[in-house]
Amino acid sequence: MGATYRAEDLRLKGRFCAVKEALPDPDASPDELHQSREQFYQEASTLARLDHPTLPKVSDYFSENDRDSLVMDFVPGQDLNEMLSNALREGRPLPEQQVLAWADQLCDALNYMHNQEPPVLHRDIKPSNIKVTPAGNVKLVDFGLVKVLSPDDQRTITVVQGRGTVQYIPLEQYGGETGHTDVRTDIYSLGATLYHLLTGQPPLDAKQRFLKPRSLPSLRSLNPTISPQTEQAILRALAMHPDDRPAS
């Protein structure tokens, strides 16, 4: 799909930024490449308007050698996947209160995105896309699958092509351009992320759960220290049908 680079700003000495480079589809026709570039410009404009402490700020974009790049804040620190791996190596799960404090910041960011006009969906929330800064704040760092929800027909308009990671995406996201996704898609992915952080293992993917109902292990069967309230909230977010998830 592309690559992200840590880069130094040559005009503002000492400032580092992240440059996210999107690779063009090698099989795309000239018309499709043109459409992809227009979608990229739309994504860049959408992200540049977002201003929230949990989201890295997009400051610029450019195209070079048929590749499009976004320039955004460089976020130092470890991602949550690395932090979870370190905790499991030490034989301990991540503390529930710490995970819920991160979740509080993530919910605030998603609430901000979902209440834009039109709403903005992330569609690729997972532990490796969430970083913790040295100050202890979380940042939702990868926007490669951002979509803008069209208000006129309640369908999603593709901004950047791509697929989420299978353990964290709901069944409706498998539909590609025919699948309808909305804010409840992000809520599922957030629930899957919290499930992984609290149990030490990602949930079964939605296709497996569809073929084998009730196959998802409960959180407390994997980590009995989790509170019943937390387990109930996460399992509701992980409901297979969007109507059974929280609407916001």
Coordinates of C-alpha atoms in Angstrom, one line a residue:
M1 CA 0.0 0.0 0.0
G2 CA 2.8 2.4 0.7
A3 CA 5.4 3.5 3.3
T4 CA 5.8 6.1 6.0
Y5 CA 9.1 7.9 6.6
R6 CA 10.5 10.0 9.4
A7 CA 11.7 13.2 7.8
E8 CA 13.4 16.4 8.8
D9 CA 11.9 19.7 7.8
L10 CA 14.6 21.6 5.9
R11 CA 13.0 25.0 6.4
L12 CA 12.1 24.6 10.1
K13 CA 15.3 23.2 11.5
G14 CA 14.9 20.6 14.2
R15 CA 11.3 19.8 13.3
F16 CA 10.6 16.2 12.4
C17 CA 7.5 15.0 10.5
A18 CA 6.0 11.8 9.1
V19 CA 5.7 11.5 5.3
K20 CA 3.1 8.9 4.3
E21 CA 3.7 7.8 0.7
A22 CA 0.9 6.0 -1.2
L23 CA 1.9 3.6 -4.0
P24 CA -0.3 3.6 -7.1
D25 CA -2.0 0.4 -8.1
P26 CA 0.2 -1.1 -10.8
D27 CA -2.9 -2.6 -12.6
A28 CA -4.9 0.7 -12.6
S29 CA -5.9 2.3 -15.9
P30 CA -5.0 6.0 -16.5
D31 CA -8.5 7.0 -15.7
E32 CA -8.4 5.0 -12.4
L33 CA -5.0 6.6 -11.5
H34 CA -6.5 10.1 -12.1
Q35 CA -9.5 9.2 -9.9
S36 CA -7.1 7.9 -7.3
R37 CA -5.2 11.1 -7.2
E38 CA -8.4 13.2 -6.9
Q39 CA -9.4 10.9 -4.0
F40 CA -6.0 11.5 -2.4
Y41 CA -6.4 15.3 -2.7
Q42 CA -9.8 14.9 -1.0
E43 CA -8.3 12.9 1.8
A44 CA -5.5 15.4 2.3
S45 CA -8.0 18.3 2.5
T46 CA -10.3 16.3 4.9
L47 CA -7.4 15.4 7.2
A48 CA -5.9 18.9 7.2
R49 CA -9.2 20.3 8.6
L50 CA -9.2 17.9 11.6
D51 CA -7.8 19.4 14.8
H52 CA -7.8 17.1 17.8
P53 CA -5.1 16.3 20.4
T54 CA -5.4 12.5 19.7
L55 CA -5.0 13.0 15.9
P56 CA -1.6 13.9 14.2
K57 CA -2.0 17.2 12.4
V58 CA -1.7 17.0 8.6
S59 CA 0.3 20.0 7.3
D60 CA 0.9 19.4 3.6
Y61 CA 0.8 17.0 0.6
F62 CA 2.6 16.6 -2.6
S63 CA 3.0 14.3 -5.6
E64 CA 6.3 13.1 -7.1
N65 CA 7.1 10.4 -9.6
D66 CA 3.5 9.3 -9.7
R67 CA 3.4 8.8 -5.9
D68 CA 1.3 10.9 -3.5
S69 CA 2.5 11.8 -0.1
L70 CA 0.9 13.3 3.0
V71 CA 3.0 15.3 5.5
M72 CA 1.9 15.1 9.1
D73 CA 3.2 15.4 12.7
F74 CA 5.8 12.8 13.6
V75 CA 4.6 11.0 16.8
P76 CA 7.3 9.6 19.0
G77 CA 6.8 6.6 21.3
Q78 CA 5.7 3.0 21.2
D79 CA 2.5 1.7 19.6
L80 CA 0.1 -0.3 21.7
N81 CA 1.0 -3.6 19.9
E82 CA 4.6 -3.1 21.1
M83 CA 3.5 -2.2 24.6
L84 CA 1.3 -5.3 24.8
S85 CA 4.1 -7.6 23.5
N86 CA 6.4 -6.2 26.2
A87 CA 3.8 -6.8 28.9
L88 CA 3.1 -10.4 27.8
R89 CA 6.9 -11.1 27.7
E90 CA 6.9 -10.1 31.4
G91 CA 4.0 -12.4 32.1
R92 CA 1.5 -9.8 32.9
P93 CA -1.5 -8.3 31.0
L94 CA -2.0 -4.6 30.5
P95 CA -3.9 -3.1 33.5
E96 CA -7.6 -2.6 32.8
Q97 CA -7.6 1.0 34.2
Q98 CA -4.7 1.9 31.9
V99 CA -6.4 0.4 28.9
L100 CA -9.7 2.2 29.8
A101 CA -7.8 5.5 30.1
W102 CA -6.5 5.1 26.5
A103 CA -10.0 4.1 25.4
D104 CA -11.3 7.3 26.8
Q105 CA -9.0 9.3 24.7
L106 CA -9.8 7.2 21.6
C107 CA -13.5 7.5 22.1
D108 CA -13.1 11.3 22.3
A109 CA -11.2 11.3 19.0
L110 CA -13.8 9.1 17.3
N111 CA -16.6 11.2 18.6
Y112 CA -14.9 14.3 17.1
M113 CA -14.3 12.6 13.7
H114 CA -17.8 11.1 13.6
N115 CA -19.4 14.4 14.3
Q116 CA -17.7 16.2 11.4
E117 CA -19.9 17.3 8.5
P118 CA -19.8 15.0 6.7
P119 CA -18.6 12.3 9.3
V120 CA -15.1 10.9 8.9
L121 CA -14.4 7.2 9.5
H122 CA -11.0 5.8 10.3
R123 CA -11.8 2.1 9.3
D124 CA -8.4 0.7 10.4
I125 CA -8.3 1.0 14.2
K126 CA -5.9 -1.5 15.7
P127 CA -3.1 -1.6 18.4
S128 CA -0.3 -1.0 15.9
N129 CA -2.0 2.2 14.7
I130 CA -2.2 3.7 18.2
K131 CA 0.9 5.2 19.7
V132 CA 1.6 6.4 23.2
T133 CA 3.7 9.5 23.4
P134 CA 6.4 10.0 26.1
A135 CA 3.9 12.2 27.9
G136 CA 1.4 9.2 28.1
N137 CA -1.1 10.5 25.6
V138 CA -2.4 8.3 22.8
K139 CA -2.4 9.2 19.1
L140 CA -4.4 7.5 16.3
V141 CA -1.7 7.6 13.7
D142 CA -2.6 5.8 10.5
F143 CA -5.2 7.4 8.2
G144 CA -4.6 5.2 5.1
L145 CA -8.2 4.0 5.0
V146 CA -10.0 7.2 5.9
K147 CA -13.5 7.5 4.4
V148 CA -15.9 10.4 4.3
L149 CA -19.5 9.5 4.8
S150 CA -21.7 11.1 2.2
P151 CA -24.7 12.7 3.9
D152 CA -27.0 12.5 0.9
D153 CA -27.3 8.8 0.5
Q154 CA -25.6 7.5 3.7
R155 CA -23.1 5.5 1.7
T156 CA -19.4 5.9 2.1
I157 CA -17.2 7.6 -0.6
T158 CA -13.8 6.0 -1.0
V159 CA -11.0 8.3 -0.2
V160 CA -8.1 6.0 -0.2
Q161 CA -8.3 2.4 -1.4
G162 CA -7.3 -0.4 1.0
R163 CA -8.3 -3.0 3.4
G164 CA -8.2 -3.1 7.2
T165 CA -6.6 -5.9 9.2
V166 CA -8.8 -8.9 9.4
Q167 CA -9.1 -9.4 13.2
Y168 CA -10.3 -5.8 13.7
I169 CA -12.8 -5.2 10.9
P170 CA -16.6 -6.1 11.0
L171 CA -18.3 -8.2 8.4
E172 CA -19.8 -5.2 6.6
Q173 CA -16.3 -3.9 5.8
Y174 CA -15.5 -7.1 3.7
G175 CA -17.9 -5.8 1.1
G176 CA -15.4 -3.5 -0.4
E177 CA -17.1 -0.8 -2.4
T178 CA -20.5 -2.5 -2.2
G179 CA -20.3 -2.9 1.6
H180 CA -22.0 -0.1 3.7
T181 CA -19.9 1.1 6.5
D182 CA -20.7 3.9 9.0
V183 CA -19.6 5.0 12.5
R184 CA -20.4 1.6 13.9
T185 CA -17.6 0.2 11.8
D186 CA -15.1 2.1 13.8
I187 CA -16.9 1.1 17.1
Y188 CA -16.4 -2.6 16.2
S189 CA -12.7 -2.0 15.4
L190 CA -12.2 -0.1 18.7
G191 CA -13.9 -3.0 20.6
A192 CA -11.6 -5.5 18.8
T193 CA -8.6 -3.4 19.8
L194 CA -9.6 -3.3 23.5
Y195 CA -10.4 -7.0 23.4
H196 CA -6.8 -7.7 22.2
L197 CA -5.2 -5.3 24.7
L198 CA -7.1 -6.7 27.7
T199 CA -6.8 -10.5 26.8
G200 CA -3.5 -10.6 25.0
Q201 CA -5.0 -12.1 21.9
P202 CA -7.0 -10.6 19.0
P203 CA -10.6 -11.7 18.6
L204 CA -11.6 -14.2 16.0
D205 CA -12.2 -12.5 12.7
A206 CA -15.8 -11.7 11.7
K207 CA -15.9 -14.3 8.9
Q208 CA -15.0 -17.1 11.4
R209 CA -17.6 -15.8 13.9
F210 CA -20.3 -15.7 11.1
L211 CA -19.6 -19.4 10.2
K212 CA -19.3 -20.5 13.8
P213 CA -21.7 -18.4 16.0
R214 CA -20.8 -18.0 19.7
S215 CA -17.2 -19.0 18.9
L216 CA -15.7 -15.8 20.3
P217 CA -14.2 -16.5 23.8
S218 CA -15.5 -14.1 26.5
L219 CA -12.9 -11.7 27.8
R220 CA -13.2 -12.9 31.4
S221 CA -12.5 -16.5 30.3
L222 CA -9.1 -15.3 29.0
N223 CA -8.5 -12.7 31.7
P224 CA -10.6 -13.2 34.9
T225 CA -9.4 -9.8 36.3
I226 CA -11.5 -7.9 33.8
S227 CA -14.6 -6.3 35.2
P228 CA -18.0 -7.5 34.0
Q229 CA -18.9 -4.0 33.0
T230 CA -15.9 -3.7 30.7
E231 CA -16.5 -7.1 29.2
Q232 CA -20.1 -6.3 28.5
A233 CA -19.3 -3.0 26.8
I234 CA -16.6 -4.5 24.6
L235 CA -18.8 -7.5 23.6
R236 CA -21.6 -5.0 22.6
A237 CA -19.1 -3.1 20.5
L238 CA -18.1 -6.4 18.8
A239 CA -21.7 -7.4 17.9
M240 CA -21.8 -8.9 14.5
H241 CA -24.8 -6.9 13.3
P242 CA -24.3 -3.1 13.3
D243 CA -27.7 -2.5 14.8
D244 CA -26.6 -4.4 17.9
R245 CA -23.7 -2.1 18.5
P246 CA -23.8 1.3 20.1
A247 CA -24.8 4.0 17.6
S248 CA -22.2 6.4 18.8

